[in-house]
CSV table of C-alpha atoms in Angstrom, one decimal:
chain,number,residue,atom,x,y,z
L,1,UNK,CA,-22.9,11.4,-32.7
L,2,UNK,CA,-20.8,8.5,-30.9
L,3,UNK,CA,-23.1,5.9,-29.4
L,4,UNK,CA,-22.7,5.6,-25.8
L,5,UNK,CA,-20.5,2.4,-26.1
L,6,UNK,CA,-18.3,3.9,-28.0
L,7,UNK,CA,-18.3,6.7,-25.5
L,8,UNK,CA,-17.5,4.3,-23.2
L,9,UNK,CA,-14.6,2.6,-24.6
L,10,UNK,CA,-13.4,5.8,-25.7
L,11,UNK,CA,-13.1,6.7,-21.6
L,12,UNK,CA,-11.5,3.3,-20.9
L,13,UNK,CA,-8.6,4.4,-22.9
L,14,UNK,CA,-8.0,8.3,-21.9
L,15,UNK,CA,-8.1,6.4,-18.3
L,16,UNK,CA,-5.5,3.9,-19.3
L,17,UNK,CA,-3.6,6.8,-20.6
L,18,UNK,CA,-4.1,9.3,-17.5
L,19,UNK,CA,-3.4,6.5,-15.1
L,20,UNK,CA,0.3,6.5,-14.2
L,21,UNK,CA,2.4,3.7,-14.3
L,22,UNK,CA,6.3,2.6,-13.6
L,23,UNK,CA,6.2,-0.1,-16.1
L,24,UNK,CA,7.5,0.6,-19.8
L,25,UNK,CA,10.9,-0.4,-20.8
L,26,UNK,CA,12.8,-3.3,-19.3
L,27,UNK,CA,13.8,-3.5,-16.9
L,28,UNK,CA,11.1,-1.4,-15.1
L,29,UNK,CA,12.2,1.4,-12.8
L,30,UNK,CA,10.9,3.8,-10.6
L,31,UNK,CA,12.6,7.6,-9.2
L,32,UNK,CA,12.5,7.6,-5.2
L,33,UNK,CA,10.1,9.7,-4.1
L,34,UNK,CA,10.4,12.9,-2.8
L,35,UNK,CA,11.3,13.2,0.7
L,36,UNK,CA,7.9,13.1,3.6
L,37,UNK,CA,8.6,15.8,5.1
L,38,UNK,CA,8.8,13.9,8.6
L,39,UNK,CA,11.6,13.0,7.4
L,40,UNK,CA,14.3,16.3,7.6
L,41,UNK,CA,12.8,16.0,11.1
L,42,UNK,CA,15.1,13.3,12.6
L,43,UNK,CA,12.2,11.1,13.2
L,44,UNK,CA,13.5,8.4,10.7
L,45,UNK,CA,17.1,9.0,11.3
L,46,UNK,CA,17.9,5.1,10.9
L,47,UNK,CA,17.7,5.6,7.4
L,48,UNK,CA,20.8,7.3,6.9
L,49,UNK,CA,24.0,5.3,6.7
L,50,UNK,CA,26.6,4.4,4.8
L,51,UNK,CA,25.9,1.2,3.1
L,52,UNK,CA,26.1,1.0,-0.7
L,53,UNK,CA,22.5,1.2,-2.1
L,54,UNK,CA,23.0,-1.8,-3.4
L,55,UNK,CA,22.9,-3.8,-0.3
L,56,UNK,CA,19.3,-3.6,1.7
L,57,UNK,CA,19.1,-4.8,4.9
L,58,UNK,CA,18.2,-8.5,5.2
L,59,UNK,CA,19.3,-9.0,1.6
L,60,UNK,CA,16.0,-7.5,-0.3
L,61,UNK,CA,12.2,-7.2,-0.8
L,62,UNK,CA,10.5,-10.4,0.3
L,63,UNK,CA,6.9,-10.5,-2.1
L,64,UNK,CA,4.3,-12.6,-2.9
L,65,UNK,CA,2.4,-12.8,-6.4
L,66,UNK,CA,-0.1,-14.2,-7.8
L,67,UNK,CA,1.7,-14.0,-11.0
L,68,UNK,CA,2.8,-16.7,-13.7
L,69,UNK,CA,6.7,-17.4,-13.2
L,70,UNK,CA,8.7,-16.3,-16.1
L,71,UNK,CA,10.7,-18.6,-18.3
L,72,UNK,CA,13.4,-15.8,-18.2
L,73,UNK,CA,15.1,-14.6,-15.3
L,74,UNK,CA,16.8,-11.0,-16.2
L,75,UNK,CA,15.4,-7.7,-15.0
L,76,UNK,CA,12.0,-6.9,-16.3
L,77,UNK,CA,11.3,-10.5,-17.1
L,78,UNK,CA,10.9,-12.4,-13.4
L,79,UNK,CA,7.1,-12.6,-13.8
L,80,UNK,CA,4.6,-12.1,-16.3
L,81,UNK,CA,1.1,-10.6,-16.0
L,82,UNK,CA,-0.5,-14.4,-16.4
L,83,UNK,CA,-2.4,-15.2,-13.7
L,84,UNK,CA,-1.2,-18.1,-11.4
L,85,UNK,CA,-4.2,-18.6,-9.6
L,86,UNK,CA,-1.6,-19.7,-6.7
L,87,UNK,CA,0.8,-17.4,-4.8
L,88,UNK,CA,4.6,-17.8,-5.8
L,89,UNK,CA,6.6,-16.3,-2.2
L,90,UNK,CA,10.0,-14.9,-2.6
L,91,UNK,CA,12.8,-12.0,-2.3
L,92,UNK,CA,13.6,-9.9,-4.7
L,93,UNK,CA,17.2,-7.8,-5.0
L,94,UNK,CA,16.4,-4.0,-5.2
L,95,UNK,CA,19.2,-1.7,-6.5
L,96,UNK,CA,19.6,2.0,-7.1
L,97,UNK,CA,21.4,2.6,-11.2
L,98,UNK,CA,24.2,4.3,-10.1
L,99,UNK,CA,24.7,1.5,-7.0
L,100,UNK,CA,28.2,3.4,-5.8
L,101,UNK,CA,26.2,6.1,-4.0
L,102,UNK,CA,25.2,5.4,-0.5
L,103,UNK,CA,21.4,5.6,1.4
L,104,UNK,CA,23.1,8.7,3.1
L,105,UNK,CA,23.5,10.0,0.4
L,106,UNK,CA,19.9,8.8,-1.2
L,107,UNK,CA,18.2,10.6,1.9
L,108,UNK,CA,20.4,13.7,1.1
L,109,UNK,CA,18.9,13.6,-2.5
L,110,UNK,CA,15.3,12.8,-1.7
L,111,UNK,CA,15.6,16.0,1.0
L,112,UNK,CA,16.6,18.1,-2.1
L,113,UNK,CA,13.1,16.7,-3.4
L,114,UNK,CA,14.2,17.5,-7.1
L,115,UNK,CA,17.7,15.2,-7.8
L,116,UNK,CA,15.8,11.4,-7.0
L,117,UNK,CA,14.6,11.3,-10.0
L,118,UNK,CA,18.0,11.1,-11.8
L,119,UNK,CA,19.3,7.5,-9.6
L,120,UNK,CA,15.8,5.1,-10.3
L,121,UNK,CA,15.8,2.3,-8.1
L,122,UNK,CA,14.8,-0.7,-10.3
L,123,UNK,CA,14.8,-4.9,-9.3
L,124,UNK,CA,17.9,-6.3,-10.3
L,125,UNK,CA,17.2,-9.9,-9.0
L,126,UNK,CA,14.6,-12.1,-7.6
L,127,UNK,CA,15.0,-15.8,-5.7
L,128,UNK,CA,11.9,-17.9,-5.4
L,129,UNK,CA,11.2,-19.9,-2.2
L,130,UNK,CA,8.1,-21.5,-3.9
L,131,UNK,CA,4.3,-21.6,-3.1
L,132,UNK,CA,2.0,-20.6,-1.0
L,133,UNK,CA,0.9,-23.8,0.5
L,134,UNK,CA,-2.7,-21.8,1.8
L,135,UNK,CA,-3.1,-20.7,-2.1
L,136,UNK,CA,-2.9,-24.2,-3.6
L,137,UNK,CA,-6.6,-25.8,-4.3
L,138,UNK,CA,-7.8,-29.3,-5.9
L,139,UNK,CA,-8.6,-26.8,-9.2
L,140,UNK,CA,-4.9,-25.7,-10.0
L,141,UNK,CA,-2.4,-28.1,-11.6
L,142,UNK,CA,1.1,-26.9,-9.8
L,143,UNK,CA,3.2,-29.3,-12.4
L,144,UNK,CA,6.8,-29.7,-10.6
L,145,UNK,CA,7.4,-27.3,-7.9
L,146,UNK,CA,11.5,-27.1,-6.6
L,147,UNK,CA,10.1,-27.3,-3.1
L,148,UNK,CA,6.8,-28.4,-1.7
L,149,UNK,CA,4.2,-25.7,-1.0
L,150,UNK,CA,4.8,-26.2,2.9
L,151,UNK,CA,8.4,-25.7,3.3
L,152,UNK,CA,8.4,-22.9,1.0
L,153,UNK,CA,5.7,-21.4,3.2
L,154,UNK,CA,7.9,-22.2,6.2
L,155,UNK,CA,10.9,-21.3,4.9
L,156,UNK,CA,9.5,-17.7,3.8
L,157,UNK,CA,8.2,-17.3,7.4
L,158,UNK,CA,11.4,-17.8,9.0
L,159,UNK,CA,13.1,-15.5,7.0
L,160,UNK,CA,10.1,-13.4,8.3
L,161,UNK,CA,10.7,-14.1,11.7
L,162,UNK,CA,14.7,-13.8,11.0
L,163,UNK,CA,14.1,-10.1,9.7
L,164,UNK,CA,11.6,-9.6,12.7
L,165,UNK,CA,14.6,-10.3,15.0
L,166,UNK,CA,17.2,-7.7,14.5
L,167,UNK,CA,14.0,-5.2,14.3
L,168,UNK,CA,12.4,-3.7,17.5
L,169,UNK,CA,9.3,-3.1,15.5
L,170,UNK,CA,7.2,-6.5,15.3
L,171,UNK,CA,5.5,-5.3,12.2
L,172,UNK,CA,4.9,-6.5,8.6
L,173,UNK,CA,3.7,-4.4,6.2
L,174,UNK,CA,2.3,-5.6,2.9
L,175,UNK,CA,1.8,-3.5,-0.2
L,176,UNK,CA,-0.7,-3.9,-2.2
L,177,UNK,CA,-0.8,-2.0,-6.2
L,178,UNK,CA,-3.2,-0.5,-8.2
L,179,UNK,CA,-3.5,-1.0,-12.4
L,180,UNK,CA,-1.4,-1.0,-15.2
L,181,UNK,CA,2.0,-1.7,-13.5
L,182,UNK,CA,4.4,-4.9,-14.0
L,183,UNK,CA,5.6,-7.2,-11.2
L,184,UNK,CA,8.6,-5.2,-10.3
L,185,UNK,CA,6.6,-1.9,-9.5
L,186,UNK,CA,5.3,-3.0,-5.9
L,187,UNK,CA,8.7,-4.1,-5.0
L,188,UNK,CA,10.2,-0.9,-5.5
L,189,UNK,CA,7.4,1.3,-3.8
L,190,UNK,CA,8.0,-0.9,-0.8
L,191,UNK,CA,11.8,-0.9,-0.5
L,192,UNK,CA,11.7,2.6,-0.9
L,193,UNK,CA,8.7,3.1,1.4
L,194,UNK,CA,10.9,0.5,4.0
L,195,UNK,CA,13.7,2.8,3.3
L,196,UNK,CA,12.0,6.3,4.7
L,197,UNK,CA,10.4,4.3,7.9
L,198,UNK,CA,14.4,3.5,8.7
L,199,UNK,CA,14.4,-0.2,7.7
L,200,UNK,CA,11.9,-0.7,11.1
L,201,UNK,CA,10.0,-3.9,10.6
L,202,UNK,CA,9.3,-5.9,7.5
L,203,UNK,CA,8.0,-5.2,4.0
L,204,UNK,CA,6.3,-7.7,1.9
L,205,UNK,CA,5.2,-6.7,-1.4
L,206,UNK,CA,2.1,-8.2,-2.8
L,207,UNK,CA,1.7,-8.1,-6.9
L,208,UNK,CA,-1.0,-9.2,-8.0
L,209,UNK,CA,-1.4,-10.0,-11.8
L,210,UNK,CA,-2.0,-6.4,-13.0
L,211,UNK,CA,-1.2,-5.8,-16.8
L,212,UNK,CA,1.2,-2.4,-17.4
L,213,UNK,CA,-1.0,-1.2,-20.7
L,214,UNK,CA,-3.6,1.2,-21.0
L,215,UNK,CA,-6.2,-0.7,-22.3
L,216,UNK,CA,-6.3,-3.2,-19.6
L,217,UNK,CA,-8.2,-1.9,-17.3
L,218,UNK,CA,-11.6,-3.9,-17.5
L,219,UNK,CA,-9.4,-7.1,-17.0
L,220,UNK,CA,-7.2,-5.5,-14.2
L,221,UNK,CA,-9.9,-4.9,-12.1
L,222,UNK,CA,-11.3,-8.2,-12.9
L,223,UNK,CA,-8.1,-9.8,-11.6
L,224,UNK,CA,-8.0,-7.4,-8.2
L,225,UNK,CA,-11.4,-8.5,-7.3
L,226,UNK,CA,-10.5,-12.3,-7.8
L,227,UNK,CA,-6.9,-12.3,-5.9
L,228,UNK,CA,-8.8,-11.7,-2.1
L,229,UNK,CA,-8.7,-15.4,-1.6
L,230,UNK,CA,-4.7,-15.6,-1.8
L,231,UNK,CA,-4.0,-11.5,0.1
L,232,UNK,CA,-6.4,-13.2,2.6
L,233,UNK,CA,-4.6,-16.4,3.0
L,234,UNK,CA,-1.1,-14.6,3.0
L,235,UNK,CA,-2.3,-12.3,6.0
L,236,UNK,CA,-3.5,-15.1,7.5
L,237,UNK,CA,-0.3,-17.4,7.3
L,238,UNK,CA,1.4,-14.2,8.5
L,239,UNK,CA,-0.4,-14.0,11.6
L,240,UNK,CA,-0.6,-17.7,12.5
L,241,UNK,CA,2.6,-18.6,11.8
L,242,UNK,CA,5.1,-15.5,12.5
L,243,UNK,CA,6.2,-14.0,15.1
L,244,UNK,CA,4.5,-10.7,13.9
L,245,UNK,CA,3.0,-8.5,16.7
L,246,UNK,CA,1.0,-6.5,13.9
L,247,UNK,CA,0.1,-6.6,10.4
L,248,UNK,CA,-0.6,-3.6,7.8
L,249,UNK,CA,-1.9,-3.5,4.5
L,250,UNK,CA,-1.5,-0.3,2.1
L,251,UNK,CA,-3.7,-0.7,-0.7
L,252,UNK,CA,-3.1,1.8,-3.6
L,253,UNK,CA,-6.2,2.5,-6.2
L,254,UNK,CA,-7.2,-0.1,-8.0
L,255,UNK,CA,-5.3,-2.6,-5.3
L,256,UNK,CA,-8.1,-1.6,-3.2
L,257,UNK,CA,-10.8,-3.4,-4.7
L,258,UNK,CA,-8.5,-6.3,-3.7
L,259,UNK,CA,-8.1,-5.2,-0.3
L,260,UNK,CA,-11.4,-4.1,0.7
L,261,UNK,CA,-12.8,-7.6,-0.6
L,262,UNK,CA,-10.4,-9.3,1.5
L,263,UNK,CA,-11.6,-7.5,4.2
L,264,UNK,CA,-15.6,-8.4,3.4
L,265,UNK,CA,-14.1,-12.4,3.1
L,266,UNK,CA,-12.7,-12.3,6.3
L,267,UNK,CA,-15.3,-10.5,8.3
L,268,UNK,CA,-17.9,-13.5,6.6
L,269,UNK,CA,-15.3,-15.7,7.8
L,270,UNK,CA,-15.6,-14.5,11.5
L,271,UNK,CA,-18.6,-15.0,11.7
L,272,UNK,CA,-19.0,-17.3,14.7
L,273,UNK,CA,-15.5,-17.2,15.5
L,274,UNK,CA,-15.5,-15.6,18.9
L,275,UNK,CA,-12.2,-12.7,19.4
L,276,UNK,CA,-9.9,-15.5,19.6
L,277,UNK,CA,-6.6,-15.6,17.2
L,278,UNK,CA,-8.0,-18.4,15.0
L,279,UNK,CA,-10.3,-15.4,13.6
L,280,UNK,CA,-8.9,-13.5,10.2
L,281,UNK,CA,-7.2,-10.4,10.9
L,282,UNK,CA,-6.5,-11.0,14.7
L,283,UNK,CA,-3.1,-8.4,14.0
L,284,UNK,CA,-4.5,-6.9,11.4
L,285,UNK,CA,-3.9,-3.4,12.5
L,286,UNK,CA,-3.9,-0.2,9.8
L,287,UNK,CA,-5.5,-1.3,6.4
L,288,UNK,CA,-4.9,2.1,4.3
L,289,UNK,CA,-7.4,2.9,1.2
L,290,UNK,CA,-5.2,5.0,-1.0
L,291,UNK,CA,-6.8,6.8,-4.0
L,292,UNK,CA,-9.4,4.1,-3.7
L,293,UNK,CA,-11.0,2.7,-7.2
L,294,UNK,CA,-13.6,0.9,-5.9
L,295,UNK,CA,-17.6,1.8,-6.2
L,296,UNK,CA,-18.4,3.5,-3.5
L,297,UNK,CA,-21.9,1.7,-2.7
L,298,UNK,CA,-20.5,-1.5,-3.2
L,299,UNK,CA,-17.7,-0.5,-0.2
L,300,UNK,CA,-21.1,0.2,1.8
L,301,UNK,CA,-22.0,-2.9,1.3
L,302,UNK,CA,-18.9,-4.4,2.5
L,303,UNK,CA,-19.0,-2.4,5.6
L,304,UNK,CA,-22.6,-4.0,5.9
L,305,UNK,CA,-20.9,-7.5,6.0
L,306,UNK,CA,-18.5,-6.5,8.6
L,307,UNK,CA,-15.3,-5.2,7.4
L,308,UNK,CA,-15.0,-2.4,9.6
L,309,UNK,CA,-14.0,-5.2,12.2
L,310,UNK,CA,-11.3,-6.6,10.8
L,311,UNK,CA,-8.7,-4.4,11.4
L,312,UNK,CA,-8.1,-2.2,14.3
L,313,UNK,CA,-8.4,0.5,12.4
L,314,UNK,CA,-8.9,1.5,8.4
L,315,UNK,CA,-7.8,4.8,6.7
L,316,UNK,CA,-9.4,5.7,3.8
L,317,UNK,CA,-7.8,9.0,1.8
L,318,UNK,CA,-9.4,10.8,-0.6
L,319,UNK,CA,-8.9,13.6,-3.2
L,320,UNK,CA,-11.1,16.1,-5.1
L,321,UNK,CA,-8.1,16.5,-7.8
L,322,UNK,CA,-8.1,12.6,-8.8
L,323,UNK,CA,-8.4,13.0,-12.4
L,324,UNK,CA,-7.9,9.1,-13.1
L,325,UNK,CA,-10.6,8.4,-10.4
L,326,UNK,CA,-12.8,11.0,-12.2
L,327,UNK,CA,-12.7,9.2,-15.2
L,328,UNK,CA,-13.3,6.0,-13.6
L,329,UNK,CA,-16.7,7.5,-12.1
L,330,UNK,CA,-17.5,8.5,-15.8
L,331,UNK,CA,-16.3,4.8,-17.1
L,332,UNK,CA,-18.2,3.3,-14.4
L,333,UNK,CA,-20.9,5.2,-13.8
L,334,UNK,CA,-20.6,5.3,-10.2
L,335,UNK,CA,-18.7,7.8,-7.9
L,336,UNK,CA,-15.3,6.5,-6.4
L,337,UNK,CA,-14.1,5.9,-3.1
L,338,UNK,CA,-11.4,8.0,-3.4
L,339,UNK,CA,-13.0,10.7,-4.3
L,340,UNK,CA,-13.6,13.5,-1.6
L,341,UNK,CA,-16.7,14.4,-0.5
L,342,UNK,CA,-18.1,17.6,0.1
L,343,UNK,CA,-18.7,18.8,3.0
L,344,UNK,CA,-22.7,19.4,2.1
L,345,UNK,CA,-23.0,15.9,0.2
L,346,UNK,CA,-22.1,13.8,2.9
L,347,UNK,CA,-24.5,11.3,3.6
L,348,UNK,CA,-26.0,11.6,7.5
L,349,UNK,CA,-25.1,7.6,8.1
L,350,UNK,CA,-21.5,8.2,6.8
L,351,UNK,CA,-20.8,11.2,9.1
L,352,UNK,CA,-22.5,9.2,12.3
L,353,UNK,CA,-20.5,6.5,11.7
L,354,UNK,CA,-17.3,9.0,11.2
L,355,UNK,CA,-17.9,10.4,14.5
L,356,UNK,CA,-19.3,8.0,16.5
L,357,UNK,CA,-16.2,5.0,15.9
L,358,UNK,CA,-13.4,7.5,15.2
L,359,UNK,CA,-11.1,4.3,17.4
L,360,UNK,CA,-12.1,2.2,14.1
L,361,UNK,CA,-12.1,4.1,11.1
L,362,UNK,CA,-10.5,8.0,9.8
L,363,UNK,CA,-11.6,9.5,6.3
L,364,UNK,CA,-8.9,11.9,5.3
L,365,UNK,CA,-9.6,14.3,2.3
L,366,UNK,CA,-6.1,15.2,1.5
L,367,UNK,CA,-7.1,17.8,-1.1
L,368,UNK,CA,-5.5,20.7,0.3
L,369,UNK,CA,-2.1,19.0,1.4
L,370,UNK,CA,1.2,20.1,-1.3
L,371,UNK,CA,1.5,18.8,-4.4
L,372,UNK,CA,-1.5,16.9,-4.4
L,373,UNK,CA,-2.8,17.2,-8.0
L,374,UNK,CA,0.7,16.4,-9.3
L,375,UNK,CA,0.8,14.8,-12.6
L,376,UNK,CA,-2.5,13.5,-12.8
L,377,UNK,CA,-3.7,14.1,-8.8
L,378,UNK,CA,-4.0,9.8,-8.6
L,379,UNK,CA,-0.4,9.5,-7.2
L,380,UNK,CA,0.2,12.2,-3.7
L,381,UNK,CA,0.7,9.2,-1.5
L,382,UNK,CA,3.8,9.0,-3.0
L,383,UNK,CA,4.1,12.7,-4.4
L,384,UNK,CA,2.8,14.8,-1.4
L,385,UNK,CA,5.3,15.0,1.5
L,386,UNK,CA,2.7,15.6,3.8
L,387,UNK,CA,0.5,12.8,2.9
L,388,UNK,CA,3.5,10.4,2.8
L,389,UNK,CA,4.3,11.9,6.2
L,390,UNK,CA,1.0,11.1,7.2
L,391,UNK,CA,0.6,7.6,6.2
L,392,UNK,CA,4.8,6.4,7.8
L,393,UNK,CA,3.6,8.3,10.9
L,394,UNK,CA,1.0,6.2,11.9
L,395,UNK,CA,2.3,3.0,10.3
L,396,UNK,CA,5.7,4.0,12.5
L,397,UNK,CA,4.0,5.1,15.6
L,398,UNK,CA,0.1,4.5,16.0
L,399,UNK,CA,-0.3,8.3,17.2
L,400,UNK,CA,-4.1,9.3,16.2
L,401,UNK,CA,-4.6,11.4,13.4
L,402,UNK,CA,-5.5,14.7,15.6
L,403,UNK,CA,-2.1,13.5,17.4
L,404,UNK,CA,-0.3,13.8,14.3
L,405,UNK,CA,-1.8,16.9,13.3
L,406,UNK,CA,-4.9,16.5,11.4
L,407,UNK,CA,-7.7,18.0,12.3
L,408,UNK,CA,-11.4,17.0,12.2
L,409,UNK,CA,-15.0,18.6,11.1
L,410,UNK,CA,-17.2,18.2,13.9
L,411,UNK,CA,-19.9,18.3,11.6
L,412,UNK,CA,-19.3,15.5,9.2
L,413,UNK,CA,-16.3,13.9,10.9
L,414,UNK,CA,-14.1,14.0,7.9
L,415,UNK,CA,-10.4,14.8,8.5
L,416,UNK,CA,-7.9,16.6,7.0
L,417,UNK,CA,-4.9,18.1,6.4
L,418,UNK,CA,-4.9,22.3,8.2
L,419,UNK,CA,-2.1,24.9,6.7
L,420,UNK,CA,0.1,24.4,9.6
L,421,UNK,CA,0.1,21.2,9.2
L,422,UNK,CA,3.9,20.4,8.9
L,423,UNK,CA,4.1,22.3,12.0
L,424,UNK,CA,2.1,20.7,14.1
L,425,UNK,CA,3.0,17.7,12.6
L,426,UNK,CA,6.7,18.2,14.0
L,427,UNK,CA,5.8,19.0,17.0
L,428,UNK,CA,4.0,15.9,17.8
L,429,UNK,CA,7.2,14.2,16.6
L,430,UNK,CA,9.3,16.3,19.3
L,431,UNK,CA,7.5,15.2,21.7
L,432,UNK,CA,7.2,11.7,20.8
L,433,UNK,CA,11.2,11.9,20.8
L,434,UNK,CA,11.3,13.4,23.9
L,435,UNK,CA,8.6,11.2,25.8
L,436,UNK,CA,6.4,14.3,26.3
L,437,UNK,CA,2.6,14.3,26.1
L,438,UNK,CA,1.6,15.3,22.8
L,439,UNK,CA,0.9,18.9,22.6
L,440,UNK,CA,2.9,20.0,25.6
């Protein structure tokens, strides 16, 4: 009989295997996702024009990484999956493969939810400003850097603030990935993702030094829970020294061990602080737990330390169809985040704290939206229209998630997705169009 290491390590690597990833062949690309299906609604109607693909607004993806700069500089090869210990900030060049066709015509294919796949969207070039100047410590050696550390910080948020400009949405939005990909794969989820909000505010993808191979998982999560210090700093530059009204953070599996830490540093941080804006996560608005991969207890314990009030308000979804976060619980040997609860095994201080400060935090179990054990059940934020609808909804508009047509258990508190969902889900867009009340 197999010893219970072996057991173990035997789980490590069907998890690597059943965890999906972009990264493979260089250079890396991804298939736009389906269409959320807010979007045949009209609500994002600012994505449709006729610009070649090839040409984003604002000239690209701005990112930051925590990555090792390659010595190459062709597709695939812009970063490695070294750690840098310091953040390098930049923009990165998305393009669709056959760059002739225009987004019109993307949204046209993404509406037919079954032709994307054949035009992947893949990085074609990247320009480095330079450093981080919050990231850099007395215990890195930076060896010769084009630009100091504080004009590339400067220069990256002017080009912020310069994209903020031409955009009546004062926003930033910061992506954050989960295991196994390459450098090029949050870049890509973002442009698209920007693409489907209309190009309203600004994306910033954050890639942290994942590794895209299955047996890396042990070290990748190792390497999320060490890169807080540099998401935190980031955020914090962002809101100190843009002209950003709010800040959002989507953090995708295991990205969100990353994120929830972040959110534990900066609520230690506060401490003292007052409400003023020198405190950590003064615009911090939506943080978004996606198909979380983090021990659930130990998120507990974060909560204990005050990361509830950090942002204005943190989404957690959840899934009973996760096969990659049920082999993480067996891996582990503790239950996920992600992982929805039932109705009869939520605890009593979960549920009071669901109902009593629904203004601060929604826990949606997404189980019963479409297409939501695709593939392996780990990826609906991207394959389910209606969570995807979800999620650009209130990153687009703020509306509460009964507003946007969720609906809650007034038992437990836990929300989630009702049959007629798309329905009332529209609805709550007409009248948003139409400067209605919701529901009238």
């Amino acid at each position: 009989m197999p010893s219970p290491r072996m057991i173990r390590a035997l789980a490590v690597l069907a998890f690597g295997l059943v965890l999906q990833a972009c990264a493979g062949k260089a250079p890396p690309a991804l298939a736009l996702m389906p269409a959320p299906d807010a979007f045949d609604s009209g609500a994002f109607d600012r994505a449709a024009d006729d610009r070649p693909v090839g040409d984003l607004p604002d000239g690209g993806i701005l990112y930051a990484t925590g990555r090792q700069k390659s010595a190459g500089n062709a597709p695939g090869d812009f970063y490695t999956t070294e750690r840098s210990l310091v953040v390098h900030l930049g923009e990165a060049q998305v393009r669709v493969s056959n760059p002739t066709i225009t987004w019109r015509q993307a949204r046209e294919m993404a509406l037919l939810k079954n032709q994307s796949k054949d035009y992947p969207i893949l990085v074609s070039g990247v320009t480095e400003y330079g450093l981080l100047n919050r990231s850099v410590t007395p215990y890195v050696d930076l060896g010769q850097q084009a630009a100091p550390p504080a004009q590339a910080t400067a220069k990256f948020a002017a080009e912020v603030n310069r994209r903020l400009a031409r955009t009546p949405q004062k926003d930033v939005y910061i992506y954050v990935h989960g295991y196994k990909v390459a450098f090029d794969n949050p870049v890509l989820v973002a442009a698209e993702m920007w693409h489907f909000m209309g190009y309203e505010g600004v994306f910033v993808a954050y890639s942290w030094p994942s590794t895209p191979e299955a047996t890396a998982y042990v070290g990748d999560v190792d390497t999320a829970m060490g890169m807080a210090r540099n998401l935190r700093e980031l955020v914090h530059m962002l809101e100190t020294e843009t002209a950003a009204e709010r800040i959002h953070i989507i953090g995708y599996s295991a990205g969100t061990r990353l994120v929830a830490r972040t959110l534990e540093q900066m609520a230690l941080l506060n401490r003292g602080q007052g409400t003023g804006g020198a405190r950590y996560g003064a615009k911090l608005e939506n943080v978004f737990l996606i198909s979380s991969d983090i021990d659930r207890s130990v998120f507990g314990a974060y909560l204990a330390d005050g990361a509830l009030d950090v942002s204005r308000h943190l989404i957690i979804y959840a899934s009973n169809q996760d096969q990659a976060l049920q082999i993480s619980e067996r891996v582990t040997g503790h239950e996920r985040l992600g992982e929805a609860l039932p109705p009869d095994q939520v605890p009593a201080p979960f549920a009071n704290l669901l109902k009593s400060r629904p203004d601060r935090v929604s826990y949606i179990d997404v189980s019963a939206a479409p297409d939501i054990s695709a593939g392996n059940g780990h990826g609906y934020f991207r394959g389910s229209p209606w969570v995807s609808s979800d999620l650009m909804i209130r990153l687009m508009y703020r509306l509460p998630p009964e507003v946007r047509g969720l609906v809650r258990d007034p038992k437990t508190g836990i929300l989630s997705f009702p049959t007629d969902y798309d329905q009332r889900m529209k609805r709550a867009l007409e009248d948003l169009k139409s400067g209605r009340p919701s529901g009238s």
